[in-house]
PDB file of C-alpha atoms and ligand atoms in Angstrom:
ATOM      1  CA  MET A 195    -207.907 -64.241  34.925  1.00  0.00           C
ATOM      2  CA  LEU A 196    -209.955 -67.721  36.909  1.00  0.00           C
ATOM      3  CA  ASN A 197    -209.095 -68.041  40.307  1.00  0.00           C
ATOM      4  CA  ARG A 198    -207.793 -71.664  41.472  1.00  0.00           C
ATOM      5  CA  ARG A 199    -210.983 -73.422  42.300  1.00  0.00           C
ATOM      6  CA  GLN A 200    -212.282 -72.644  38.524  1.00  0.00           C
ATOM      7  CA  GLN A 201    -209.133 -73.910  37.041  1.00  0.00           C
ATOM      8  CA  GLN A 202    -208.737 -77.080  38.777  1.00  0.00           C
ATOM      9  CA  CYS A 203    -212.695 -77.829  37.304  1.00  0.00           C
ATOM     10  CA  LEU A 204    -211.467 -77.027  33.855  1.00  0.00           C
ATOM     11  CA  LYS A 205    -208.442 -79.360  34.795  1.00  0.00           C
ATOM     12  CA  GLY A 206    -210.766 -82.297  35.974  1.00  0.00           C
ATOM     13  CA  ILE A 207    -212.709 -82.497  32.715  1.00  0.00           C
ATOM     14  CA  GLY A 208    -209.646 -82.386  30.545  1.00  0.00           C
ATOM     15  CA  ILE A 209    -209.821 -78.872  29.136  1.00  0.00           C
ATOM     16  CA  THR A 210    -206.425 -77.436  29.099  1.00  0.00           C
ATOM     17  CA  GLN A 211    -205.799 -73.982  29.723  1.00  0.00           C
ATOM     18  CA  TRP A 212    -202.352 -71.697  29.073  1.00  0.00           C
ATOM     19  CA  LEU A 213    -201.254 -69.271  31.069  1.00  0.00           C
ATOM     20  CA  THR A 214    -198.682 -67.025  31.005  1.00  0.00           C
ATOM     21  CA  ARG A 215    -196.398 -67.532  34.004  1.00  0.00           C
ATOM     22  CA  SER A 216    -197.087 -64.493  35.254  1.00  0.00           C
ATOM     23  CA  ALA A 217    -201.029 -64.315  35.226  1.00  0.00           C
ATOM     24  CA  SER A 218    -201.063 -67.514  36.621  1.00  0.00           C
ATOM     25  CA  ARG A 219    -200.193 -66.238  40.181  1.00  0.00           C
ATOM     26  CA  PRO A 220    -200.219 -63.257  42.283  1.00  0.00           C
ATOM     27  CA  ALA A 221    -197.277 -61.300  41.852  1.00  0.00           C
ATOM     28  CA  SER A 222    -196.443 -61.930  45.579  1.00  0.00           C
ATOM     29  CA  GLU A 223    -196.588 -65.513  45.714  1.00  0.00           C
ATOM     30  CA  ALA A 224    -194.577 -65.458  42.324  1.00  0.00           C
ATOM     31  CA  ILE A 225    -191.380 -64.115  44.052  1.00  0.00           C
ATOM     32  CA  GLN A 226    -191.549 -65.993  47.087  1.00  0.00           C
ATOM     33  CA  GLN A 227    -192.836 -70.202  45.966  1.00  0.00           C
ATOM     34  CA  PRO A 228    -191.741 -69.814  42.102  1.00  0.00           C
ATOM     35  CA  GLU A 229    -191.016 -73.331  41.451  1.00  0.00           C
ATOM     36  CA  VAL A 230    -194.620 -74.527  42.556  1.00  0.00           C
ATOM     37  CA  GLU A 231    -196.518 -72.755  40.086  1.00  0.00           C
ATOM     38  CA  VAL A 232    -193.573 -73.744  37.497  1.00  0.00           C
ATOM     39  CA  GLN A 233    -194.750 -77.547  38.592  1.00  0.00           C
ATOM     40  CA  GLU A 234    -198.463 -76.291  37.829  1.00  0.00           C
ATOM     41  CA  ASP A 235    -197.522 -75.315  34.491  1.00  0.00           C
ATOM     42  CA  ILE A 236    -196.456 -78.717  33.888  1.00  0.00           C
ATOM     43  CA  ALA A 237    -198.928 -80.655  34.945  1.00  0.00           C
ATOM     44  CA  ILE A 238    -201.366 -78.561  32.303  1.00  0.00           C
ATOM     45  CA  VAL A 239    -199.197 -79.816  30.007  1.00  0.00           C
ATOM     46  CA  GLU A 240    -199.620 -83.478  30.362  1.00  0.00           C
ATOM     47  CA  GLN A 241    -203.390 -83.609  30.325  1.00  0.00           C
ATOM     48  CA  LYS A 242    -202.846 -84.259  26.354  1.00  0.00           C
ATOM     49  CA  PRO A 243    -204.996 -87.186  25.764  1.00  0.00           C
ATOM     50  CA  PRO A 244    -203.446 -90.372  24.442  1.00  0.00           C
ATOM     51  CA  GLU A 245    -204.752 -89.824  21.024  1.00  0.00           C
ATOM     52  CA  THR A 246    -202.778 -86.945  20.626  1.00  0.00           C
ATOM     53  CA  PRO A 247    -201.362 -86.858  16.632  1.00  0.00           C
ATOM     54  CA  ILE A 248    -198.533 -88.271  16.005  1.00  0.00           C
ATOM     55  CA  ILE A 249    -195.454 -85.806  15.354  1.00  0.00           C
ATOM     56  CA  VAL A 250    -193.246 -86.625  13.122  1.00  0.00           C
ATOM     57  CA  SER A 251    -190.386 -84.640  13.596  1.00  0.00           C
ATOM     58  CA  ALA A 252    -188.085 -85.699  10.597  1.00  0.00           C
ATOM     59  CA  PRO A 253    -188.057 -88.137   7.856  1.00  0.00           C
ATOM     60  CA  VAL A 254    -187.090 -91.998   8.936  1.00  0.00           C
ATOM     61  CA  LYS A 255    -184.453 -93.882   6.921  1.00  0.00           C
ATOM     62  CA  LEU A 256    -184.660 -97.410   7.605  1.00  0.00           C
ATOM     63  CA  ASP A 257    -182.505 -98.666   4.677  1.00  0.00           C
ATOM     64  CA  SER A 258    -180.017-100.178   6.653  1.00  0.00           C
ATOM     65  CA  TRP A 259    -179.540-101.441  10.360  1.00  0.00           C
ATOM     66  CA  ASP A 260    -177.103 -98.488  11.214  1.00  0.00           C
ATOM     67  CA  ASP A 261    -180.077 -96.454   9.507  1.00  0.00           C
ATOM     68  CA  ILE A 262    -183.225 -97.918  11.809  1.00  0.00           C
ATOM     69  CA  THR A 263    -180.910 -98.030  14.970  1.00  0.00           C
ATOM     70  CA  GLN A 264    -180.053 -94.176  14.656  1.00  0.00           C
ATOM     71  CA  SER A 265    -183.727 -93.485  14.033  1.00  0.00           C
ATOM     72  CA  ILE A 266    -185.016 -94.816  16.555  1.00  0.00           C
ATOM     73  CA  HIS A 267    -182.082 -92.707  19.009  1.00  0.00           C
ATOM     74  CA  GLN A 268    -183.409 -89.766  17.194  1.00  0.00           C
ATOM     75  CA  CYS A 269    -187.614 -91.002  16.948  1.00  0.00           C
ATOM     76  CA  GLN A 270    -190.041 -87.956  18.483  1.00  0.00           C
ATOM     77  CA  ALA A 271    -192.832 -89.624  16.896  1.00  0.00           C
ATOM     78  CA  CYS A 272    -195.094 -90.189  19.939  1.00  0.00           C
ATOM     79  CA  GLU A 273    -194.969 -88.845  24.025  1.00  0.00           C
ATOM     80  CA  LEU A 274    -193.105 -91.524  24.697  1.00  0.00           C
ATOM     81  CA  ALA A 275    -189.831 -89.966  23.951  1.00  0.00           C
ATOM     82  CA  GLY A 276    -190.518 -87.527  26.383  1.00  0.00           C
ATOM     83  CA  THR A 277    -191.005 -89.582  29.397  1.00  0.00           C
ATOM     84  CA  CYS A 278    -188.778 -92.277  28.828  1.00  0.00           C
ATOM     85  CA  THR A 279    -184.770 -92.476  30.273  1.00  0.00           C
ATOM     86  CA  GLN A 280    -183.288 -93.501  27.277  1.00  0.00           C
ATOM     87  CA  LYS A 281    -184.284 -95.723  24.053  1.00  0.00           C
ATOM     88  CA  VAL A 282    -184.451 -99.536  23.450  1.00  0.00           C
ATOM     89  CA  PRO A 283    -183.646-100.512  20.068  1.00  0.00           C
ATOM     90  CA  GLY A 284    -183.073-104.006  21.127  1.00  0.00           C
ATOM     91  CA  VAL A 285    -180.107-106.589  21.700  1.00  0.00           C
ATOM     92  CA  GLY A 286    -178.601-109.574  20.165  1.00  0.00           C
ATOM     93  CA  ASP A 287    -177.563-111.303  16.838  1.00  0.00           C
ATOM     94  CA  ARG A 288    -178.890-109.312  13.904  1.00  0.00           C
ATOM     95  CA  GLU A 289    -178.798-112.472  11.892  1.00  0.00           C
ATOM     96  CA  ALA A 290    -180.463-114.674  14.574  1.00  0.00           C
ATOM     97  CA  GLY A 291    -183.025-117.602  13.722  1.00  0.00           C
ATOM     98  CA  LEU A 292    -185.385-116.513  16.440  1.00  0.00           C
ATOM     99  CA  MET A 293    -186.468-113.264  16.713  1.00  0.00           C
ATOM    100  CA  ILE A 294    -188.214-112.385  20.424  1.00  0.00           C
ATOM    101  CA  ILE A 295    -190.634-109.745  20.405  1.00  0.00           C
ATOM    102  CA  GLY A 296    -191.852-108.028  23.811  1.00  0.00           C
ATOM    103  CA  GLU A 297    -194.561-105.179  24.696  1.00  0.00           C
ATOM    104  CA  GLY A 298    -192.219-102.377  25.973  1.00  0.00           C
ATOM    105  CA  PRO A 299    -189.235-101.436  27.808  1.00  0.00           C
ATOM    106  CA  GLY A 300    -189.639-101.922  31.626  1.00  0.00           C
ATOM    107  CA  HIS A 301    -187.694 -99.679  34.500  1.00  0.00           C
ATOM    108  CA  GLU A 302    -184.777-101.746  34.648  1.00  0.00           C
ATOM    109  CA  GLU A 303    -184.870-101.909  30.669  1.00  0.00           C
ATOM    110  CA  ASP A 304    -185.155 -98.238  30.428  1.00  0.00           C
ATOM    111  CA  LEU A 305    -182.104 -97.613  32.773  1.00  0.00           C
ATOM    112  CA  LYS A 306    -180.180-100.175  31.060  1.00  0.00           C
ATOM    113  CA  GLY A 307    -181.176 -99.428  27.331  1.00  0.00           C
ATOM    114  CA  GLU A 308    -181.434-103.361  27.167  1.00  0.00           C
ATOM    115  CA  PRO A 309    -184.924-105.064  26.699  1.00  0.00           C
ATOM    116  CA  PHE A 310    -185.732-107.933  29.018  1.00  0.00           C
ATOM    117  CA  VAL A 311    -183.223-107.560  32.062  1.00  0.00           C
ATOM    118  CA  GLY A 312    -184.127-107.713  35.863  1.00  0.00           C
ATOM    119  CA  ARG A 313    -186.216-110.746  36.771  1.00  0.00           C
ATOM    120  CA  SER A 314    -188.621-111.197  33.685  1.00  0.00           C
ATOM    121  CA  GLY A 315    -185.620-111.355  31.729  1.00  0.00           C
ATOM    122  CA  GLN A 316    -183.874-113.547  33.610  1.00  0.00           C
ATOM    123  CA  LEU A 317    -186.472-115.872  33.649  1.00  0.00           C
ATOM    124  CA  LEU A 318    -186.318-115.235  29.149  1.00  0.00           C
ATOM    125  CA  ASP A 319    -182.434-116.447  29.653  1.00  0.00           C
ATOM    126  CA  LYS A 320    -183.362-119.790  31.389  1.00  0.00           C
ATOM    127  CA  MET A 321    -186.297-120.586  29.258  1.00  0.00           C
ATOM    128  CA  LEU A 322    -184.190-119.970  26.272  1.00  0.00           C
ATOM    129  CA  ILE A 323    -181.267-121.796  27.620  1.00  0.00           C
ATOM    130  CA  ALA A 324    -183.783-125.075  28.401  1.00  0.00           C
ATOM    131  CA  ILE A 325    -183.445-125.596  24.708  1.00  0.00           C
ATOM    132  CA  GLY A 326    -180.476-124.883  24.316  1.00  0.00           C
ATOM    133  CA  ILE A 327    -179.934-121.433  23.245  1.00  0.00           C
ATOM    134  CA  ALA A 328    -177.543-118.695  24.609  1.00  0.00           C
ATOM    135  CA  ARG A 329    -179.249-115.157  24.992  1.00  0.00           C
ATOM    136  CA  SER A 330    -176.274-113.429  22.606  1.00  0.00           C
ATOM    137  CA  GLN A 331    -177.510-115.951  19.794  1.00  0.00           C
ATOM    138  CA  VAL A 332    -181.269-114.732  19.379  1.00  0.00           C
ATOM    139  CA  PHE A 333    -182.487-111.147  18.554  1.00  0.00           C
ATOM    140  CA  ILE A 334    -184.473-109.512  21.438  1.00  0.00           C
ATOM    141  CA  THR A 335    -186.374-106.324  21.130  1.00  0.00           C
ATOM    142  CA  ASN A 336    -189.823-104.513  21.968  1.00  0.00           C
ATOM    143  CA  ILE A 337    -192.816-103.321  20.018  1.00  0.00           C
ATOM    144  CA  VAL A 338    -192.149 -99.760  21.215  1.00  0.00           C
ATOM    145  CA  LYS A 339    -189.192 -98.322  21.778  1.00  0.00           C
ATOM    146  CA  CYS A 340    -189.673 -96.174  24.681  1.00  0.00           C
ATOM    147  CA  ARG A 341    -190.616 -97.108  28.169  1.00  0.00           C
ATOM    148  CA  PRO A 342    -194.540 -96.105  28.862  1.00  0.00           C
ATOM    149  CA  PRO A 343    -194.595 -94.166  32.196  1.00  0.00           C
ATOM    150  CA  ASN A 344    -195.574 -96.353  34.990  1.00  0.00           C
ATOM    151  CA  ASN A 345    -195.589 -99.749  32.968  1.00  0.00           C
ATOM    152  CA  ARG A 346    -198.787 -99.027  31.261  1.00  0.00           C
ATOM    153  CA  ASP A 347    -200.070-100.566  28.411  1.00  0.00           C
ATOM    154  CA  PRO A 348    -198.785 -98.264  25.319  1.00  0.00           C
ATOM    155  CA  HIS A 349    -201.516 -96.613  23.568  1.00  0.00           C
ATOM    156  CA  ILE A 350    -202.432 -97.899  19.994  1.00  0.00           C
ATOM    157  CA  ASN A 351    -200.755 -94.334  18.495  1.00  0.00           C
ATOM    158  CA  GLU A 352    -197.888 -95.235  20.041  1.00  0.00           C
ATOM    159  CA  VAL A 353    -197.809 -98.535  18.787  1.00  0.00           C
ATOM    160  CA  LYS A 354    -198.830 -97.900  15.340  1.00  0.00           C
ATOM    161  CA  ALA A 355    -195.760 -94.878  15.667  1.00  0.00           C
ATOM    162  CA  CYS A 356    -193.310 -97.530  16.409  1.00  0.00           C
ATOM    163  CA  GLU A 357    -194.306 -99.719  13.942  1.00  0.00           C
ATOM    164  CA  PRO A 358    -192.273 -98.941  11.134  1.00  0.00           C
ATOM    165  CA  PHE A 359    -188.981 -99.887  13.296  1.00  0.00           C
ATOM    166  CA  ILE A 360    -190.285-103.273  14.580  1.00  0.00           C
ATOM    167  CA  GLN A 361    -191.575-103.929  10.832  1.00  0.00           C
ATOM    168  CA  ALA A 362    -187.516-102.636   9.161  1.00  0.00           C
ATOM    169  CA  GLN A 363    -185.810-104.867  12.056  1.00  0.00           C
ATOM    170  CA  ILE A 364    -188.207-108.436  11.085  1.00  0.00           C
ATOM    171  CA  LYS A 365    -186.959-107.403   7.625  1.00  0.00           C
ATOM    172  CA  HIS A 366    -183.250-107.023   7.947  1.00  0.00           C
ATOM    173  CA  ILE A 367    -183.012-109.644  10.456  1.00  0.00           C
ATOM    174  CA  ALA A 368    -185.418-112.020   8.464  1.00  0.00           C
ATOM    175  CA  PRO A 369    -185.804-114.662  11.357  1.00  0.00           C
ATOM    176  CA  LYS A 370    -186.379-118.140  10.738  1.00  0.00           C
ATOM    177  CA  VAL A 371    -189.391-117.602  13.901  1.00  0.00           C
ATOM    178  CA  ILE A 372    -190.478-114.824  15.513  1.00  0.00           C
ATOM    179  CA  LEU A 373    -191.888-115.171  19.211  1.00  0.00           C
ATOM    180  CA  ALA A 374    -193.910-113.094  20.209  1.00  0.00           C
ATOM    181  CA  VAL A 375    -194.007-112.483  24.373  1.00  0.00           C
ATOM    182  CA  GLY A 376    -196.987-111.227  25.617  1.00  0.00           C
ATOM    183  CA  ARG A 377    -200.304-110.233  25.011  1.00  0.00           C
ATOM    184  CA  ILE A 378    -199.560-106.600  23.409  1.00  0.00           C
ATOM    185  CA  SER A 379    -197.063-108.035  21.516  1.00  0.00           C
ATOM    186  CA  ALA A 380    -199.181-110.968  19.867  1.00  0.00           C
ATOM    187  CA  HIS A 381    -202.284-108.864  19.165  1.00  0.00           C
ATOM    188  CA  HIS A 382    -200.078-106.458  17.646  1.00  0.00           C
ATOM    189  CA  LEU A 383    -198.116-109.010  15.309  1.00  0.00           C
ATOM    190  CA  LEU A 384    -200.965-110.837  14.847  1.00  0.00           C
ATOM    191  CA  ASN A 385    -203.230-108.316  14.624  1.00  0.00           C
ATOM    192  CA  CYS A 386    -206.051-110.561  16.530  1.00  0.00           C
ATOM    193  CA  THR A 387    -207.824-109.835  20.184  1.00  0.00           C
ATOM    194  CA  THR A 388    -207.471-113.776  21.134  1.00  0.00           C
ATOM    195  CA  PRO A 389    -206.166-114.319  24.677  1.00  0.00           C
ATOM    196  CA  VAL A 390    -202.393-115.291  24.529  1.00  0.00           C
ATOM    197  CA  GLY A 391    -203.882-118.651  26.065  1.00  0.00           C
ATOM    198  CA  LYS A 392    -205.483-119.690  22.879  1.00  0.00           C
ATOM    199  CA  LEU A 393    -202.501-118.539  20.680  1.00  0.00           C
ATOM    200  CA  ILE A 394    -200.181-120.427  22.649  1.00  0.00           C
ATOM    201  CA  ASP A 395    -199.154-123.802  21.833  1.00  0.00           C
ATOM    202  CA  GLN A 396    -199.832-122.941  17.702  1.00  0.00           C
ATOM    203  CA  VAL A 397    -197.597-122.567  14.750  1.00  0.00           C
ATOM    204  CA  HIS A 398    -198.727-118.527  13.023  1.00  0.00           C
ATOM    205  CA  HIS A 399    -197.528-116.298  10.437  1.00  0.00           C
ATOM    206  CA  LEU A 400    -196.632-113.054  10.579  1.00  0.00           C
ATOM    207  CA  PRO A 401    -199.197-111.363   8.598  1.00  0.00           C
ATOM    208  CA  GLY A 402    -198.093-110.694   4.880  1.00  0.00           C
ATOM    209  CA  SER A 403    -195.213-112.868   5.095  1.00  0.00           C
ATOM    210  CA  GLU A 404    -194.200-116.522   5.528  1.00  0.00           C
ATOM    211  CA  ILE A 405    -192.288-116.177   8.687  1.00  0.00           C
ATOM    212  CA  PRO A 406    -193.948-118.631  11.749  1.00  0.00           C
ATOM    213  CA  LEU A 407    -194.883-116.899  14.704  1.00  0.00           C
ATOM    214  CA  LYS A 408    -195.030-118.358  17.925  1.00  0.00           C
ATOM    215  CA  VAL A 409    -196.496-116.977  20.906  1.00  0.00           C
ATOM    216  CA  THR A 410    -196.177-117.498  24.569  1.00  0.00           C
ATOM    217  CA  TYR A 411    -196.548-115.499  28.101  1.00  0.00           C
ATOM    218  CA  HIS A 412    -194.900-112.583  28.894  1.00  0.00           C
ATOM    219  CA  PRO A 413    -192.029-114.244  31.767  1.00  0.00           C
ATOM    220  CA  ALA A 414    -193.892-111.357  34.437  1.00  0.00           C
ATOM    221  CA  TYR A 415    -196.738-113.689  34.002  1.00  0.00           C
ATOM    222  CA  LEU A 416    -194.557-116.544  34.549  1.00  0.00           C
ATOM    223  CA  LEU A 417    -193.344-115.140  37.733  1.00  0.00           C
ATOM    224  CA  ARG A 418    -196.878-114.350  39.280  1.00  0.00           C
ATOM    225  CA  ASN A 419    -198.316-117.964  37.707  1.00  0.00           C
ATOM    226  CA  PRO A 420    -195.802-120.743  37.769  1.00  0.00           C
ATOM    227  CA  SER A 421    -198.327-122.995  37.148  1.00  0.00           C
ATOM    228  CA  ALA A 422    -198.508-121.740  33.684  1.00  0.00           C
ATOM    229  CA  LYS A 423    -194.496-122.796  33.197  1.00  0.00           C
ATOM    230  CA  SER A 424    -195.697-126.300  32.100  1.00  0.00           C
ATOM    231  CA  ILE A 425    -197.386-125.250  28.929  1.00  0.00           C
ATOM    232  CA  VAL A 426    -194.654-122.297  28.106  1.00  0.00           C
ATOM    233  CA  TRP A 427    -191.885-125.586  28.353  1.00  0.00           C
ATOM    234  CA  ARG A 428    -193.972-127.939  26.035  1.00  0.00           C
ATOM    235  CA  ASP A 429    -194.566-125.069  23.910  1.00  0.00           C
ATOM    236  CA  MET A 430    -190.473-124.398  23.622  1.00  0.00           C
ATOM    237  CA  LYS A 431    -189.600-127.641  22.426  1.00  0.00           C
ATOM    238  CA  ASN A 432    -191.822-127.040  19.594  1.00  0.00           C
ATOM    239  CA  LEU A 433    -190.122-123.914  19.019  1.00  0.00           C
ATOM    240  CA  HIS A 434    -186.780-125.840  19.835  1.00  0.00           C
ATOM    241  CA  LYS A 435    -188.187-128.107  16.730  1.00  0.00           C
ATOM    242  CA  MET A 436    -188.845-125.425  14.528  1.00  0.00           C
ATOM    243  CA  LEU A 437    -185.579-123.493  14.466  1.00  0.00           C
ATOM    244  CA  ASN A 438    -183.747-127.231  13.823  1.00  0.00           C
ATOM    245  CA  GLY A 439    -186.045-128.628  11.809  1.00  0.00           C
TER     246      GLY A 439
HETATM  247 FE1  LIG B 757    -190.301 -93.128  18.513  1.00  0.00          FE
HETATM  248 FE2  LIG B 757    -191.387 -95.525  19.256  1.00  0.00          FE
HETATM  249 FE3  LIG B 757    -190.018 -94.469  20.945  1.00  0.00          FE
HETATM  250 FE4  LIG B 757    -192.879 -93.360  19.980  1.00  0.00          FE
HETATM  251  S1  LIG B 757    -192.187 -95.099  21.449  1.00  0.00           S
HETATM  252  S2  LIG B 757    -190.698 -92.070  20.791  1.00  0.00           S
HETATM  253  S3  LIG B 757    -192.192 -94.071  17.875  1.00  0.00           S
HETATM  254  S4  LIG B 757    -189.152 -94.366  19.191  1.00  0.00           S
END
């Protein structure tokens, strides 16, 4: 059995060492401090790299709206299923002309099970109201349906694992316009790496479809950079014209 220092060295270079609980501690400690040793077992499990292969536990059925929602709730296709509080499939009108797609649930969204709540959500609502649209008139969702830990960017394997859901939602809603909110959403939907500042104020199209796609800054960015609001306001007026044209 390796001593604690040797175990920490292996841990530091990313080598997972699987130990039985009985082998990982002296018998005397096992009786006195069982909870601490269990936590160390958990820490070793958490060293899986982001490239961990996608595991799909069951065939995904996406024929109807209920199929999509149920499949999201049952999904275990990436590691985020194990760290989120609950799945956040999306909210709003399933026949909406405008579909808003962000990057992933944050802390408050994870707790509430609804995308774009909290301060960012309130700002998004105000942006919509400014062009005469109520939140209930659009469909709002995210690229990934589970919260990434500590609000980190979703890893590429997580985005890819979740892609069938966003594609199925777009297909069923068939929106008149998609609004990609923030960098992750814009880059994934347009399959590009162009900065949001160069994508905004233009009309793009969802690759492989005729659906127009607009890009805007994430409300969280606007809260940190209020000077960008004027650009967004100008672009929201263009979005209004597209929806009513
Ligand atoms: Fe499934 Fe998407 Fe959640 Fe990953 S993020 S577990 S693919 S629903």
